Amino acid sequence: MVRNRREELYVTVPSLFRCPISMDVMKSPVSLCTGVTYDRSSIQTWLSQGHNTCPATMQILPSTDFTPNLTLRRLINVWIQHQPASSPGSTTPSSSSVTKSEVVEIVKSLNGEVDRLSSLAKIVEFVKCSGENRRFFVNLSDAIVSVVGVLVDCDVVEVCEAVVAVLDLVVSENEVKEQLNKEILKSDRKFLPKFLLILRKGKLSSRIQTARILEFIALDADSQRKMVEEQGLLYELHVFTSTETNRFAIEAGLSTLIAVSTTRPAKKELVRFGIVQTIGKILSGSETARAVVEKSLKLLETVATCTEGRSAIGKGEECLSVIVTRLMKSSKAATEHGVTVLWSVCCLFRDTEAREVVGKANGLTKVLLVMQSDCSAGVRQMCGELVKALRVVNNKDKNYSKSCLASYDTKTTHIMPY
């Protein structure tokens, strides 16, 4: 019996060329840290839904970064070129059901009387396919302006989410961040309330995309100030970060808060919202991802540069204890952020109660171990000052007693942990 074309294609397509998720021929193959390759759109959807595992192996991902598998992509291209012209698989990986000419017409009519949701969905489909398509779109005259312009008079959450989906796919392309910054933050039109609408009412994947876009366009002090001054935006970003359990949502929220919280008023607001307690809870999680730990400590370091931040951290016994616990257990950057926070509170702010908490959490030993590690000169100096500050710990009777390392010379180059 003669098989139909679809069955023939299914049999003849090399399994290596199929995405393990969609089972279709991959258009833009990318590899996870586990070594498994997926089609870009499929794995992005998987990760945005809150999964933190490799779909094929179910291994927990220490990093969600992926790299283009250019060798496999070339092999797929060569294979496709050798298929019969009438074969359903004869289109190139960079093709989609939406053509370039259609995209041009969609962009021209996007702010007219059209079905915007359908039009934006077609743009998403087009730019998802390949880097070539994304570059074509961002270089198209007025493409970004037209997409952003949809937000002007739109209060429909789904349409706003579609705009964000397009922007999230192209924001990493050359000069797009600057163009979005100009359109969203430097123009007289009010676009930020629409991002606020998504943070409040949008689905999880859209809120993650919104946070990422806000992080990317916070390019300078003026932009950061405008975002902080947008009523409710900083608060919603904090709520998003503190209430979500999805690691990608938490990571996106932390990254955005780090990007926008460069001024003292912003830091004070975050302290008032309870960011110190939020980070304490995040860090106390036994399965907190490394990237989340690093960003949490980085944000805490940022908050610790203002008096209100140092005071709140000093009063946060749980937060201080978990910082000590996390030292040397994550990345080098996370350890150095943690040391900077402890130094800011215990040495710069001279908080005696904080010193006691850090001392009781075995902070002195941890700081000594950091000094022996491959840390920067500045961090090693802060560790030395912390050692001096932590030599004496207040006991339960409020009588000061010297620790067994009270005579420790901070210039010693090697210490055996006890």
Short mmCIF file of C-alpha atoms in Angstrom, two decimals:
data_model
loop_
_atom_site.label_atom_id
_atom_site.label_comp_id
_atom_site.label_asym_id
_atom_site.label_seq_id
_atom_site.Cartn_x
_atom_site.Cartn_y
_atom_site.Cartn_z
CA MET A 1 0.00 0.00 0.00
CA VAL A 2 1.35 3.42 -0.91
CA ARG A 3 1.95 5.64 2.08
CA ASN A 4 0.82 9.26 1.98
CA ARG A 5 3.35 12.10 1.96
CA ARG A 6 2.99 12.83 5.68
CA GLU A 7 3.70 9.22 6.62
CA GLU A 8 6.65 9.16 4.22
CA LEU A 9 8.08 12.28 5.79
CA TYR A 10 7.66 10.84 9.26
CA VAL A 11 9.64 7.73 8.30
CA THR A 12 12.42 9.47 6.38
CA VAL A 13 13.19 12.38 8.73
CA PRO A 14 16.31 11.51 10.78
CA SER A 15 15.37 11.36 14.46
CA LEU A 16 18.31 13.64 15.27
CA PHE A 17 16.60 16.43 13.35
CA ARG A 18 13.36 16.23 15.35
CA CYS A 19 12.70 18.35 18.41
CA PRO A 20 12.12 16.00 21.40
CA ILE A 21 9.19 18.20 22.46
CA SER A 22 7.28 18.96 19.26
CA MET A 23 8.64 16.02 17.22
CA ASP A 24 8.86 18.40 14.24
CA VAL A 25 12.00 19.17 12.25
CA MET A 26 13.89 21.79 14.24
CA LYS A 27 13.99 25.29 12.76
CA SER A 28 16.38 26.82 15.28
CA PRO A 29 18.12 24.05 17.27
CA VAL A 30 19.56 25.09 20.64
CA SER A 31 21.29 22.96 23.28
CA LEU A 32 20.75 23.03 27.05
CA CYS A 33 23.54 22.48 29.58
CA THR A 34 22.46 18.81 29.70
CA GLY A 35 23.60 18.41 26.09
CA VAL A 36 20.09 17.79 24.73
CA THR A 37 19.04 19.86 21.71
CA TYR A 38 15.55 21.30 21.21
CA ASP A 39 13.87 23.70 18.84
CA ARG A 40 14.19 27.21 20.32
CA SER A 41 10.47 27.98 20.39
CA SER A 42 9.62 24.65 22.04
CA ILE A 43 12.15 24.92 24.86
CA GLN A 44 11.32 28.59 25.45
CA THR A 45 7.67 27.64 25.88
CA TRP A 46 8.63 24.79 28.24
CA LEU A 47 10.76 27.06 30.42
CA SER A 48 8.26 29.93 30.44
CA GLN A 49 5.63 27.55 31.80
CA GLY A 50 7.68 27.21 34.97
CA HIS A 51 9.59 23.98 34.36
CA ASN A 52 13.16 23.81 35.65
CA THR A 53 14.10 20.46 34.18
CA CYS A 54 15.41 19.12 30.89
CA PRO A 55 12.30 17.63 29.20
CA ALA A 56 14.19 14.65 27.78
CA THR A 57 16.25 13.66 30.85
CA MET A 58 14.20 15.35 33.61
CA GLN A 59 17.44 16.58 35.17
CA ILE A 60 17.12 19.78 37.21
CA LEU A 61 18.77 22.58 35.23
CA PRO A 62 21.49 24.50 37.12
CA SER A 63 21.26 27.03 34.28
CA THR A 64 18.47 27.72 31.78
CA ASP A 65 20.81 29.28 29.25
CA PHE A 66 21.02 27.58 25.87
CA THR A 67 23.39 27.88 22.94
CA PRO A 68 22.61 27.64 19.21
CA ASN A 69 23.57 24.26 17.76
CA LEU A 70 24.97 25.63 14.50
CA THR A 71 26.42 22.31 13.33
CA LEU A 72 23.06 20.55 13.61
CA ARG A 73 21.33 23.49 11.95
CA ARG A 74 23.69 23.23 8.95
CA LEU A 75 23.05 19.49 8.73
CA ILE A 76 19.28 20.08 8.77
CA ASN A 77 19.64 22.71 6.04
CA VAL A 78 21.68 20.36 3.87
CA TRP A 79 19.16 17.55 4.41
CA ILE A 80 16.21 19.80 3.53
CA GLN A 81 17.89 21.07 0.37
CA HIS A 82 18.22 17.48 -0.85
CA GLN A 83 14.52 16.72 -0.36
CA PRO A 84 12.18 16.69 -3.39
CA ALA A 85 10.83 20.16 -4.11
CA SER A 86 7.26 18.96 -3.53
CA SER A 87 8.12 17.42 -0.20
CA PRO A 88 6.43 18.98 2.84
CA GLY A 89 9.86 19.21 4.40
CA SER A 90 11.39 21.25 1.60
CA THR A 91 11.04 24.60 3.31
CA THR A 92 14.04 26.00 5.15
CA PRO A 93 14.21 26.25 8.93
CA SER A 94 13.99 30.03 8.67
CA SER A 95 10.65 29.89 6.87
CA SER A 96 7.24 30.14 8.46
CA SER A 97 3.65 30.18 7.32
CA VAL A 98 3.89 33.97 7.56
CA THR A 99 5.97 35.51 4.76
CA LYS A 100 8.11 38.62 4.85
CA SER A 101 5.73 40.47 2.55
CA GLU A 102 2.84 39.64 4.89
CA VAL A 103 4.80 41.01 7.84
CA VAL A 104 5.42 44.24 5.93
CA GLU A 105 1.69 44.64 5.32
CA ILE A 106 0.83 43.74 8.93
CA VAL A 107 3.20 46.41 10.25
CA LYS A 108 1.67 49.02 7.95
CA SER A 109 -1.87 48.25 9.09
CA LEU A 110 -1.20 47.40 12.74
CA ASN A 111 -2.52 50.67 14.15
CA GLY A 112 -5.52 50.78 11.85
CA GLU A 113 -8.81 48.91 11.87
CA VAL A 114 -7.42 45.38 12.06
CA ASP A 115 -7.64 42.38 14.35
CA ARG A 116 -4.61 43.35 16.41
CA LEU A 117 -4.46 40.12 18.39
CA SER A 118 -4.36 38.04 15.21
CA SER A 119 -1.83 40.38 13.57
CA LEU A 120 0.50 40.29 16.56
CA ALA A 121 0.20 36.49 16.74
CA LYS A 122 1.43 36.32 13.13
CA ILE A 123 4.39 38.55 13.97
CA VAL A 124 5.24 36.31 16.95
CA GLU A 125 5.11 33.25 14.69
CA PHE A 126 7.38 34.97 12.17
CA VAL A 127 10.08 36.24 14.56
CA LYS A 128 10.12 32.97 16.51
CA CYS A 129 11.35 31.04 13.50
CA SER A 130 14.88 32.31 13.16
CA GLY A 131 17.43 35.00 13.83
CA GLU A 132 17.15 36.02 10.19
CA ASN A 133 13.45 36.70 10.64
CA ARG A 134 14.05 38.67 13.82
CA ARG A 135 16.68 40.82 12.12
CA PHE A 136 14.36 41.40 9.15
CA PHE A 137 11.59 42.52 11.47
CA VAL A 138 13.65 44.91 13.62
CA ASN A 139 15.20 46.48 10.50
CA LEU A 140 11.77 47.00 8.98
CA SER A 141 10.85 50.67 8.97
CA ASP A 142 8.61 51.60 11.92
CA ALA A 143 8.16 47.96 13.00
CA ILE A 144 9.04 48.53 16.67
CA VAL A 145 7.20 51.87 16.72
CA SER A 146 4.06 50.25 15.30
CA VAL A 147 4.10 47.34 17.76
CA VAL A 148 4.63 49.61 20.76
CA GLY A 149 2.00 51.99 19.40
CA VAL A 150 -0.67 49.33 19.86
CA LEU A 151 -0.43 49.99 23.60
CA VAL A 152 -1.50 53.64 23.31
CA ASP A 153 -5.25 53.15 23.42
CA CYS A 154 -5.43 49.47 24.35
CA ASP A 155 -6.76 48.22 27.66
CA VAL A 156 -7.23 44.59 26.59
CA VAL A 157 -4.79 42.45 28.58
CA GLU A 158 -4.47 39.81 25.86
CA VAL A 159 -3.45 42.38 23.24
CA CYS A 160 -0.93 43.96 25.62
CA GLU A 161 0.47 40.48 26.30
CA ALA A 162 0.84 39.89 22.56
CA VAL A 163 2.83 43.13 22.24
CA VAL A 164 5.10 42.03 25.08
CA ALA A 165 5.56 38.61 23.44
CA VAL A 166 6.84 40.29 20.27
CA LEU A 167 9.13 42.68 22.13
CA ASP A 168 10.58 39.93 24.31
CA LEU A 169 11.59 37.95 21.21
CA VAL A 170 13.43 40.86 19.56
CA VAL A 171 14.75 42.91 22.49
CA SER A 172 18.18 41.25 22.33
CA GLU A 173 18.74 42.28 18.71
CA ASN A 174 21.11 45.15 17.97
CA GLU A 175 19.89 48.59 19.06
CA VAL A 176 16.39 47.35 19.94
CA LYS A 177 16.88 48.10 23.66
CA GLU A 178 17.77 51.68 22.82
CA GLN A 179 14.80 52.02 20.48
CA LEU A 180 12.41 50.59 23.06
CA ASN A 181 13.88 52.87 25.70
CA LYS A 182 13.20 55.85 23.48
CA GLU A 183 9.67 54.78 22.59
CA ILE A 184 8.55 53.60 26.03
CA LEU A 185 10.44 55.81 28.47
CA LYS A 186 11.60 58.87 26.56
CA SER A 187 8.38 59.67 24.70
CA ASP A 188 5.49 61.74 26.03
CA ARG A 189 3.02 58.88 25.64
CA LYS A 190 2.19 56.77 28.68
CA PHE A 191 3.21 53.17 28.02
CA LEU A 192 4.31 52.05 31.48
CA PRO A 193 0.72 51.71 32.81
CA LYS A 194 0.17 48.96 30.22
CA PHE A 195 3.15 47.00 31.57
CA LEU A 196 1.71 47.53 35.02
CA LEU A 197 -1.59 46.09 33.75
CA ILE A 198 0.19 42.89 32.65
CA LEU A 199 2.04 42.55 35.96
CA ARG A 200 -1.31 42.73 37.75
CA LYS A 201 -3.57 40.71 35.46
CA GLY A 202 -1.46 38.90 32.87
CA LYS A 203 -0.55 35.24 32.74
CA LEU A 204 2.74 34.09 34.25
CA SER A 205 4.72 33.87 31.00
CA SER A 206 3.66 37.41 30.05
CA ARG A 207 4.63 38.79 33.45
CA ILE A 208 8.06 37.19 33.11
CA GLN A 209 8.44 38.73 29.65
CA THR A 210 7.34 42.12 30.98
CA ALA A 211 9.93 42.02 33.76
CA ARG A 212 12.65 41.12 31.24
CA ILE A 213 11.71 44.00 28.94
CA LEU A 214 11.70 46.49 31.82
CA GLU A 215 15.15 45.28 32.84
CA PHE A 216 16.51 45.70 29.31
CA ILE A 217 15.22 49.24 28.82
CA ALA A 218 16.42 50.57 32.19
CA LEU A 219 19.51 51.90 30.42
CA ASP A 220 20.28 55.09 32.33
CA ALA A 221 19.51 57.00 35.50
CA ASP A 222 16.70 59.00 33.89
CA SER A 223 14.96 55.85 32.63
CA GLN A 224 15.33 54.13 35.99
CA ARG A 225 13.91 57.19 37.75
CA LYS A 226 10.85 57.25 35.46
CA MET A 227 10.17 53.58 36.12
CA VAL A 228 10.42 54.07 39.87
CA GLU A 229 8.18 57.14 39.73
CA GLU A 230 5.48 55.24 37.82
CA GLN A 231 2.93 54.75 40.58
CA GLY A 232 2.65 51.13 41.59
CA LEU A 233 5.29 49.70 39.23
CA LEU A 234 8.04 49.13 41.81
CA TYR A 235 5.49 47.69 44.22
CA GLU A 236 4.10 45.26 41.63
CA LEU A 237 7.61 44.12 40.73
CA HIS A 238 8.22 43.40 44.40
CA VAL A 239 4.91 41.56 44.72
CA PHE A 240 5.71 39.56 41.59
CA THR A 241 9.10 38.57 43.03
CA SER A 242 7.85 37.80 46.53
CA THR A 243 4.70 35.82 45.72
CA GLU A 244 5.75 33.67 42.77
CA THR A 245 7.25 30.23 43.34
CA ASN A 246 8.38 29.84 39.74
CA ARG A 247 12.18 30.21 39.68
CA PHE A 248 12.17 32.01 36.33
CA ALA A 249 9.63 34.51 37.60
CA ILE A 250 11.69 35.16 40.75
CA GLU A 251 14.88 35.51 38.72
CA ALA A 252 13.24 37.93 36.26
CA GLY A 253 11.77 39.98 39.10
CA LEU A 254 15.08 40.20 40.96
CA SER A 255 16.96 41.20 37.80
CA THR A 256 14.52 44.02 37.11
CA LEU A 257 14.61 45.28 40.69
CA ILE A 258 18.41 45.33 40.55
CA ALA A 259 18.29 47.31 37.30
CA VAL A 260 15.86 49.98 38.52
CA SER A 261 16.87 50.33 42.19
CA THR A 262 19.86 52.58 41.70
CA THR A 263 18.60 55.62 43.62
CA ARG A 264 18.14 56.07 47.34
CA PRO A 265 14.37 56.69 47.05
CA ALA A 266 13.96 53.41 45.18
CA LYS A 267 15.96 51.51 47.79
CA LYS A 268 13.97 53.09 50.60
CA GLU A 269 10.73 52.08 48.91
CA LEU A 270 11.89 48.49 48.53
CA VAL A 271 12.84 48.38 52.20
CA ARG A 272 9.38 49.71 53.07
CA PHE A 273 7.78 47.01 50.92
CA GLY A 274 9.72 44.34 52.84
CA ILE A 275 12.41 43.35 50.34
CA VAL A 276 14.78 42.20 53.10
CA GLN A 277 12.23 39.72 54.44
CA THR A 278 11.43 38.62 50.88
CA ILE A 279 15.06 37.86 50.10
CA GLY A 280 15.46 36.09 53.44
CA LYS A 281 12.63 33.73 52.47
CA ILE A 282 14.01 33.19 48.97
CA LEU A 283 17.49 32.37 50.27
CA SER A 284 16.15 30.02 52.94
CA GLY A 285 14.66 27.73 50.29
CA SER A 286 16.55 24.44 50.13
CA GLU A 287 16.17 24.17 46.33
CA THR A 288 16.82 27.79 45.43
CA ALA A 289 18.62 27.92 42.07
CA ARG A 290 22.14 29.29 41.93
CA ALA A 291 21.19 32.18 39.66
CA VAL A 292 18.39 33.18 42.07
CA VAL A 293 20.79 33.09 45.04
CA GLU A 294 23.27 35.28 43.21
CA LYS A 295 20.67 37.85 42.17
CA SER A 296 19.09 37.86 45.65
CA LEU A 297 22.43 38.71 47.28
CA LYS A 298 23.19 41.26 44.58
CA LEU A 299 19.89 43.05 45.28
CA LEU A 300 20.56 42.89 49.01
CA GLU A 301 24.00 44.41 48.40
CA THR A 302 22.31 47.21 46.45
CA VAL A 303 19.81 47.87 49.25
CA ALA A 304 22.65 47.83 51.81
CA THR A 305 24.13 50.98 50.28
CA CYS A 306 21.50 53.11 52.03
CA THR A 307 21.05 53.60 55.77
CA GLU A 308 17.49 52.27 55.78
CA GLY A 309 18.62 49.14 53.99
CA ARG A 310 21.47 48.43 56.41
CA SER A 311 19.15 48.98 59.35
CA ALA A 312 16.54 46.57 57.98
CA ILE A 313 19.14 43.90 57.23
CA GLY A 314 20.61 44.28 60.71
CA LYS A 315 17.18 43.65 62.22
CA GLY A 316 16.55 40.66 59.96
CA GLU A 317 18.03 37.83 61.99
CA GLU A 318 16.79 35.17 59.54
CA CYS A 319 18.22 37.07 56.59
CA LEU A 320 21.64 37.50 58.19
CA SER A 321 21.83 33.84 59.22
CA VAL A 322 20.93 32.58 55.76
CA ILE A 323 23.51 34.89 54.15
CA VAL A 324 26.19 33.27 56.32
CA THR A 325 24.87 29.83 55.40
CA ARG A 326 25.03 30.66 51.68
CA LEU A 327 28.67 31.82 51.76
CA MET A 328 30.90 29.44 49.78
CA LYS A 329 27.88 27.36 48.73
CA SER A 330 27.01 29.11 45.50
CA SER A 331 28.92 31.07 42.88
CA LYS A 332 31.95 33.26 43.52
CA ALA A 333 29.85 36.31 42.69
CA ALA A 334 27.16 35.29 45.22
CA THR A 335 29.79 34.82 47.94
CA GLU A 336 31.29 38.25 47.28
CA HIS A 337 27.84 39.89 47.31
CA GLY A 338 27.16 38.17 50.63
CA VAL A 339 30.42 39.33 52.18
CA THR A 340 29.72 42.89 51.05
CA VAL A 341 26.30 42.83 52.72
CA LEU A 342 27.76 41.50 56.00
CA TRP A 343 30.55 44.09 55.91
CA SER A 344 28.06 46.91 55.24
CA VAL A 345 26.00 45.98 58.30
CA CYS A 346 28.66 44.77 60.74
CA CYS A 347 31.52 47.14 59.90
CA LEU A 348 30.21 50.17 58.03
CA PHE A 349 26.99 50.42 60.06
CA ARG A 350 28.63 49.02 63.24
CA ASP A 351 25.49 47.08 64.17
CA THR A 352 26.45 45.14 67.31
CA GLU A 353 23.27 43.03 67.30
CA ALA A 354 23.95 42.04 63.70
CA ARG A 355 27.49 41.03 64.68
CA GLU A 356 26.09 38.74 67.35
CA VAL A 357 23.71 37.08 64.89
CA VAL A 358 26.49 36.59 62.34
CA GLY A 359 28.85 35.28 65.01
CA LYS A 360 26.33 32.77 66.33
CA ALA A 361 25.72 31.56 62.77
CA ASN A 362 29.42 30.58 62.57
CA GLY A 363 30.10 33.64 60.47
CA LEU A 364 33.72 34.00 61.60
CA THR A 365 34.67 30.58 60.24
CA LYS A 366 32.87 31.25 56.96
CA VAL A 367 34.57 34.60 56.52
CA LEU A 368 37.98 33.01 57.14
CA LEU A 369 37.24 30.39 54.50
CA VAL A 370 36.27 33.11 52.03
CA MET A 371 39.61 34.81 52.69
CA GLN A 372 41.37 31.62 51.66
CA SER A 373 39.36 31.33 48.45
CA ASP A 374 39.92 33.00 45.09
CA CYS A 375 38.17 36.23 46.04
CA SER A 376 38.97 39.74 44.90
CA ALA A 377 41.34 42.00 46.83
CA GLY A 378 38.48 44.26 47.91
CA VAL A 379 36.45 41.36 49.29
CA ARG A 380 39.52 39.97 51.07
CA GLN A 381 39.99 43.36 52.75
CA MET A 382 36.33 43.39 53.84
CA CYS A 383 36.78 39.88 55.23
CA GLY A 384 39.73 41.09 57.29
CA GLU A 385 37.64 43.88 58.80
CA LEU A 386 34.80 41.43 59.45
CA VAL A 387 37.17 39.10 61.30
CA LYS A 388 38.14 41.94 63.62
CA ALA A 389 34.49 42.87 64.17
CA LEU A 390 33.44 39.27 64.86
CA ARG A 391 36.26 38.34 67.25
CA VAL A 392 34.16 39.05 70.28
CA VAL A 393 30.66 37.57 70.52
CA ASN A 394 28.14 38.45 73.18
CA ASN A 395 27.03 35.36 75.12
CA LYS A 396 23.63 34.75 76.68
CA ASP A 397 24.59 36.53 79.91
CA LYS A 398 25.59 39.65 77.98
CA ASN A 399 29.20 39.15 79.14
CA TYR A 400 31.63 39.42 76.32
CA SER A 401 33.95 36.47 75.79
CA LYS A 402 36.76 36.08 73.36
CA SER A 403 36.40 33.58 70.59
CA CYS A 404 39.07 30.98 70.00
CA LEU A 405 40.27 33.11 67.08
CA ALA A 406 40.51 36.36 69.01
CA SER A 407 44.26 36.58 68.48
CA TYR A 408 44.00 35.82 64.79
CA ASP A 409 46.19 38.05 62.64
CA THR A 410 44.23 39.09 59.56
CA LYS A 411 47.45 39.13 57.52
CA THR A 412 47.90 35.37 57.91
CA THR A 413 47.73 33.76 54.49
CA HIS A 414 46.36 30.33 55.41
CA ILE A 415 43.99 29.18 58.14
CA MET A 416 43.04 25.59 58.81
CA PRO A 417 39.31 25.46 59.57
CA TYR A 418 38.44 23.92 62.90
#
